[in-house]
Amino acid sequence: MISAGKRIAVLVSGSGTNLEALLRAGNLGGDIVLVGADRSEAYGLVRAREAGVDTVVVPFRAYPARDEWDAALFTRVAEYEPDLVVLAGFMRILSRRWTSHWPMLNTHPALLPAFPGAHAVRDALAYGVKVTGATVHFVIEEVDAGPIVLQEAVGVEPGDTVDTLHARIKVVEHGLLRQAVTLFCHDRLAVNGRQVMIT
Ligand code: GRF
């Protein structure tokens, strides 16, 4: 049975092209009810406002301790009672407070478990791989290590820079993230240990 109307919160730190892909998707099976950011300069906030979506900024640097910031952002997101939290280029690590409370999806610009971390595109290029890609996975406490929902390969081309390669990966990420969120919203993702079954 399709359960429409899931409430989705999206967290961003940067330009928000992945957010934009979700905002433009016709039939996710849910509504983006909130876009949150850890910095007021995140352009994703502008995209959200233009789409008429509520935004909240909880600046990381305004808090003396990581856990205080983490708790403050959690409280603001919880007010919107999301069924799903999507990390769409959100560059901060969140605590167990989050991962034990909501299903969360993250998009990562490499084929995990290769090249985890904040510099995946740079690291893949530096390693000299011929193929990298994009991964959408459920978030667990360990960074970039949760059960994998979708992956797609992207070839590295001669002369690629971090920017040119990342641009091609992002195009793939947009499709994968849209697809993963849609599957989640239609209750079509079943997690069994590390395996994610698409039902
Ligand atoms: C994406 O490649 C995401 O995987 C990475 O940062 C990028 C964010 O892009 N963590 P955007 O802000 O969605 O344009």
mmCIF file of C-alpha atoms and ligand atoms in Angstrom:
data_model
loop_
_atom_site.group_PDB
_atom_site.id
_atom_site.type_symbol
_atom_site.label_atom_id
_atom_site.label_comp_id
_atom_site.label_asym_id
_atom_site.label_seq_id
_atom_site.Cartn_x
_atom_site.Cartn_y
_atom_site.Cartn_z
ATOM 1 C CA MET A 1 0.000 0.000 0.000
ATOM 2 C CA ILE A 2 1.320 3.424 -0.860
ATOM 3 C CA SER A 3 1.498 5.733 2.127
ATOM 4 C CA ALA A 4 1.732 9.204 0.669
ATOM 5 C CA GLY A 5 2.479 12.337 2.555
ATOM 6 C CA LYS A 6 5.689 11.528 4.383
ATOM 7 C CA ARG A 7 7.229 14.566 6.022
ATOM 8 C CA ILE A 8 10.798 15.174 4.893
ATOM 9 C CA ALA A 9 13.437 17.420 6.460
ATOM 10 C CA VAL A 10 16.518 18.145 4.346
ATOM 11 C CA LEU A 11 19.804 19.409 5.782
ATOM 12 C CA VAL A 12 22.298 21.305 3.620
ATOM 13 C CA SER A 13 25.604 23.105 4.039
ATOM 14 C CA GLY A 14 26.300 24.300 0.526
ATOM 15 C CA SER A 15 24.878 25.025 -2.889
ATOM 16 C CA GLY A 16 21.927 22.665 -2.516
ATOM 17 C CA THR A 17 21.690 21.226 -6.022
ATOM 18 C CA ASN A 18 20.645 17.890 -4.505
ATOM 19 C CA LEU A 19 17.962 19.705 -2.527
ATOM 20 C CA GLU A 20 16.849 21.391 -5.754
ATOM 21 C CA ALA A 21 16.509 17.988 -7.421
ATOM 22 C CA LEU A 22 14.161 16.943 -4.606
ATOM 23 C CA LEU A 23 12.229 20.211 -4.681
ATOM 24 C CA ARG A 24 11.650 19.809 -8.420
ATOM 25 C CA ALA A 25 10.674 16.146 -8.251
ATOM 26 C CA GLY A 26 7.017 15.778 -9.066
ATOM 27 C CA ASN A 27 5.938 12.813 -7.015
ATOM 28 C CA LEU A 28 8.299 11.967 -4.187
ATOM 29 C CA GLY A 29 5.428 10.592 -2.141
ATOM 30 C CA GLY A 30 6.197 13.122 0.549
ATOM 31 C CA ASP A 31 6.638 16.804 1.224
ATOM 32 C CA ILE A 32 9.770 18.691 2.128
ATOM 33 C CA VAL A 33 8.563 20.453 5.250
ATOM 34 C CA LEU A 34 11.865 21.946 6.380
ATOM 35 C CA VAL A 35 15.334 22.756 5.113
ATOM 36 C CA GLY A 36 17.950 23.147 7.808
ATOM 37 C CA ALA A 37 21.531 24.379 7.591
ATOM 38 C CA ASP A 38 24.582 24.747 9.789
ATOM 39 C CA ARG A 39 25.573 28.024 8.124
ATOM 40 C CA SER A 40 23.513 30.985 6.976
ATOM 41 C CA GLU A 41 25.530 31.287 3.723
ATOM 42 C CA ALA A 42 24.339 27.908 2.439
ATOM 43 C CA TYR A 43 22.742 28.679 -0.945
ATOM 44 C CA GLY A 44 20.394 25.765 -0.406
ATOM 45 C CA LEU A 45 18.502 28.042 1.994
ATOM 46 C CA VAL A 46 17.752 30.419 -0.873
ATOM 47 C CA ARG A 47 16.476 27.535 -2.998
ATOM 48 C CA ALA A 48 14.240 26.432 -0.130
ATOM 49 C CA ARG A 49 12.809 29.899 0.459
ATOM 50 C CA GLU A 50 12.153 30.326 -3.248
ATOM 51 C CA ALA A 51 10.214 27.070 -3.143
ATOM 52 C CA GLY A 52 8.232 28.292 -0.151
ATOM 53 C CA VAL A 53 9.749 25.779 2.258
ATOM 54 C CA ASP A 54 10.453 26.711 5.884
ATOM 55 C CA THR A 55 14.124 27.067 6.765
ATOM 56 C CA VAL A 56 16.086 26.957 9.966
ATOM 57 C CA VAL A 57 19.736 27.872 10.487
ATOM 58 C CA VAL A 58 21.585 26.660 13.545
ATOM 59 C CA PRO A 59 25.146 27.924 13.030
ATOM 60 C CA PHE A 60 27.763 25.432 14.153
ATOM 61 C CA ARG A 61 30.085 28.221 15.175
ATOM 62 C CA ALA A 62 27.552 29.848 17.491
ATOM 63 C CA TYR A 63 27.814 26.989 19.985
ATOM 64 C CA PRO A 64 30.692 26.357 22.378
ATOM 65 C CA ALA A 65 30.395 22.581 22.144
ATOM 66 C CA ARG A 66 29.462 20.229 19.308
ATOM 67 C CA ASP A 67 26.833 18.473 21.396
ATOM 68 C CA GLU A 68 25.046 21.725 22.230
ATOM 69 C CA TRP A 69 24.867 22.571 18.544
ATOM 70 C CA ASP A 70 23.734 19.033 17.692
ATOM 71 C CA ALA A 71 20.974 19.183 20.334
ATOM 72 C CA ALA A 72 19.829 22.653 19.236
ATOM 73 C CA LEU A 73 19.486 21.629 15.596
ATOM 74 C CA PHE A 74 17.771 18.394 16.637
ATOM 75 C CA THR A 75 15.167 20.343 18.614
ATOM 76 C CA ARG A 76 14.398 22.654 15.691
ATOM 77 C CA VAL A 77 14.056 19.749 13.252
ATOM 78 C CA ALA A 78 11.940 17.731 15.703
ATOM 79 C CA GLU A 79 9.391 20.585 15.784
ATOM 80 C CA TYR A 80 8.533 19.621 12.196
ATOM 81 C CA GLU A 81 7.982 15.949 13.075
ATOM 82 C CA PRO A 82 9.712 14.527 10.007
ATOM 83 C CA ASP A 83 9.385 10.887 8.958
ATOM 84 C CA LEU A 84 12.705 11.118 7.116
ATOM 85 C CA VAL A 85 15.781 13.325 7.403
ATOM 86 C CA VAL A 86 17.864 13.713 4.244
ATOM 87 C CA LEU A 87 21.468 14.898 4.359
ATOM 88 C CA ALA A 88 21.982 16.600 1.001
ATOM 89 C CA GLY A 89 25.506 17.936 1.122
ATOM 90 C CA PHE A 90 25.382 18.442 4.876
ATOM 91 C CA MET A 91 28.995 18.617 5.968
ATOM 92 C CA ARG A 92 28.696 18.033 9.725
ATOM 93 C CA ILE A 93 28.604 14.794 11.634
ATOM 94 C CA LEU A 94 25.444 14.255 13.657
ATOM 95 C CA SER A 95 25.219 12.263 16.884
ATOM 96 C CA ARG A 96 23.388 9.086 17.810
ATOM 97 C CA ARG A 97 20.613 11.374 19.022
ATOM 98 C CA TRP A 98 19.688 11.667 15.347
ATOM 99 C CA THR A 99 20.433 8.230 13.991
ATOM 100 C CA SER A 100 18.475 6.519 16.757
ATOM 101 C CA HIS A 101 15.471 8.806 16.274
ATOM 102 C CA TRP A 102 14.820 9.106 12.530
ATOM 103 C CA PRO A 103 15.539 7.181 9.377
ATOM 104 C CA MET A 104 18.129 9.275 7.581
ATOM 105 C CA LEU A 105 19.504 9.171 4.050
ATOM 106 C CA ASN A 106 22.801 10.650 2.894
ATOM 107 C CA THR A 107 24.266 11.181 -0.541
ATOM 108 C CA HIS A 108 27.987 10.653 -0.967
ATOM 109 C CA PRO A 109 30.065 11.466 -4.071
ATOM 110 C CA ALA A 110 31.962 8.150 -4.342
ATOM 111 C CA LEU A 111 31.300 4.427 -4.484
ATOM 112 C CA LEU A 112 31.349 3.586 -0.775
ATOM 113 C CA PRO A 113 33.088 1.994 1.008
ATOM 114 C CA ALA A 114 35.776 3.566 -1.205
ATOM 115 C CA PHE A 115 36.637 7.165 -0.374
ATOM 116 C CA PRO A 116 34.527 8.020 2.662
ATOM 117 C CA GLY A 117 34.860 11.445 4.267
ATOM 118 C CA ALA A 118 34.583 15.040 3.234
ATOM 119 C CA HIS A 119 36.988 14.943 0.243
ATOM 120 C CA ALA A 120 35.747 11.921 -1.660
ATOM 121 C CA VAL A 121 36.102 13.376 -5.159
ATOM 122 C CA ARG A 122 39.586 14.758 -4.517
ATOM 123 C CA ASP A 123 40.676 11.492 -2.890
ATOM 124 C CA ALA A 124 39.370 9.336 -5.754
ATOM 125 C CA LEU A 125 41.114 11.532 -8.324
ATOM 126 C CA ALA A 126 44.366 11.511 -6.345
ATOM 127 C CA TYR A 127 44.213 7.715 -6.046
ATOM 128 C CA GLY A 128 43.971 7.406 -9.797
ATOM 129 C CA VAL A 129 40.790 5.338 -10.016
ATOM 130 C CA LYS A 130 39.222 5.008 -13.460
ATOM 131 C CA VAL A 131 35.712 4.659 -12.069
ATOM 132 C CA THR A 132 34.090 6.373 -9.110
ATOM 133 C CA GLY A 133 30.473 7.354 -8.605
ATOM 134 C CA ALA A 134 27.724 8.154 -6.164
ATOM 135 C CA THR A 135 26.136 6.353 -3.216
ATOM 136 C CA VAL A 136 22.914 6.982 -1.343
ATOM 137 C CA HIS A 137 22.885 5.198 2.003
ATOM 138 C CA PHE A 138 21.074 5.123 5.303
ATOM 139 C CA VAL A 139 22.927 7.050 7.982
ATOM 140 C CA ILE A 140 24.312 5.246 11.010
ATOM 141 C CA GLU A 141 26.515 6.627 13.735
ATOM 142 C CA GLU A 142 29.677 5.628 11.888
ATOM 143 C CA VAL A 143 30.330 8.143 9.114
ATOM 144 C CA ASP A 144 29.580 7.049 5.505
ATOM 145 C CA ALA A 145 29.140 3.451 6.657
ATOM 146 C CA GLY A 146 25.384 2.846 6.666
ATOM 147 C CA PRO A 147 23.440 0.331 4.551
ATOM 148 C CA ILE A 148 23.637 1.213 0.869
ATOM 149 C CA VAL A 149 20.399 2.003 -0.945
ATOM 150 C CA LEU A 150 21.608 2.915 -4.445
ATOM 151 C CA GLN A 151 24.916 3.321 -6.241
ATOM 152 C CA GLU A 152 25.925 4.329 -9.725
ATOM 153 C CA ALA A 153 29.311 4.481 -11.365
ATOM 154 C CA VAL A 154 30.831 7.532 -13.037
ATOM 155 C CA GLY A 155 33.920 7.189 -15.226
ATOM 156 C CA VAL A 156 36.980 9.349 -14.616
ATOM 157 C CA GLU A 157 38.063 11.063 -17.823
ATOM 158 C CA PRO A 158 41.571 12.138 -18.810
ATOM 159 C CA GLY A 159 42.090 15.727 -17.701
ATOM 160 C CA ASP A 160 39.349 15.620 -15.090
ATOM 161 C CA THR A 161 39.701 18.069 -12.217
ATOM 162 C CA VAL A 162 37.891 17.819 -8.897
ATOM 163 C CA ASP A 163 35.342 20.288 -10.242
ATOM 164 C CA THR A 164 34.677 18.592 -13.593
ATOM 165 C CA LEU A 165 34.437 15.144 -12.027
ATOM 166 C CA HIS A 166 32.276 16.362 -9.143
ATOM 167 C CA ALA A 167 29.932 18.086 -11.587
ATOM 168 C CA ARG A 168 29.301 14.769 -13.417
ATOM 169 C CA ILE A 169 28.928 12.891 -10.126
ATOM 170 C CA LYS A 170 26.382 15.424 -8.907
ATOM 171 C CA VAL A 171 24.180 14.827 -11.926
ATOM 172 C CA VAL A 172 24.116 11.149 -10.972
ATOM 173 C CA GLU A 173 23.573 11.971 -7.285
ATOM 174 C CA HIS A 174 20.512 14.041 -8.113
ATOM 175 C CA GLY A 175 18.852 11.087 -9.800
ATOM 176 C CA LEU A 176 19.844 8.574 -7.129
ATOM 177 C CA LEU A 177 18.726 10.771 -4.241
ATOM 178 C CA ARG A 178 15.386 11.505 -5.888
ATOM 179 C CA GLN A 179 14.913 7.788 -6.494
ATOM 180 C CA ALA A 180 15.930 6.755 -2.955
ATOM 181 C CA VAL A 181 13.661 9.309 -1.285
ATOM 182 C CA THR A 182 10.784 8.234 -3.517
ATOM 183 C CA LEU A 183 11.339 4.581 -2.633
ATOM 184 C CA PHE A 184 11.450 5.438 1.065
ATOM 185 C CA CYS A 185 8.284 7.515 0.880
ATOM 186 C CA HIS A 186 6.461 4.634 -0.783
ATOM 187 C CA ASP A 187 7.635 2.215 1.937
ATOM 188 C CA ARG A 188 9.672 0.279 -0.589
ATOM 189 C CA LEU A 189 12.970 0.103 1.337
ATOM 190 C CA ALA A 190 13.489 -2.765 3.767
ATOM 191 C CA VAL A 191 16.716 -2.835 5.772
ATOM 192 C CA ASN A 192 18.032 -6.168 6.992
ATOM 193 C CA GLY A 193 21.447 -5.729 8.589
ATOM 194 C CA ARG A 194 23.673 -4.221 5.920
ATOM 195 C CA GLN A 195 21.333 -5.194 3.081
ATOM 196 C CA VAL A 196 18.725 -2.832 1.732
ATOM 197 C CA MET A 197 16.003 -4.584 -0.208
ATOM 198 C CA ILE A 198 13.923 -2.658 -2.706
ATOM 199 C CA THR A 199 10.487 -4.228 -2.483
HETATM 200 C C1 GRF B 1 27.374 16.461 -3.013
HETATM 201 O O1 GRF B 1 28.280 15.942 -3.938
HETATM 202 C C2 GRF B 1 27.330 15.644 -1.754
HETATM 203 O O2 GRF B 1 27.433 14.276 -1.970
HETATM 204 C C3 GRF B 1 28.553 16.143 -1.049
HETATM 205 O O3 GRF B 1 28.506 17.541 -1.243
HETATM 206 C C4 GRF B 1 27.859 17.803 -2.469
HETATM 207 C C5 GRF B 1 26.733 18.742 -2.193
HETATM 208 O O4 GRF B 1 26.237 19.307 -3.351
HETATM 209 N N1 GRF B 1 28.578 15.731 0.325
HETATM 210 P P1 GRF B 1 24.964 20.237 -3.359
HETATM 211 O O5 GRF B 1 25.079 21.198 -2.166
HETATM 212 O O6 GRF B 1 23.755 19.356 -3.239
HETATM 213 O O7 GRF B 1 25.017 20.958 -4.649
#
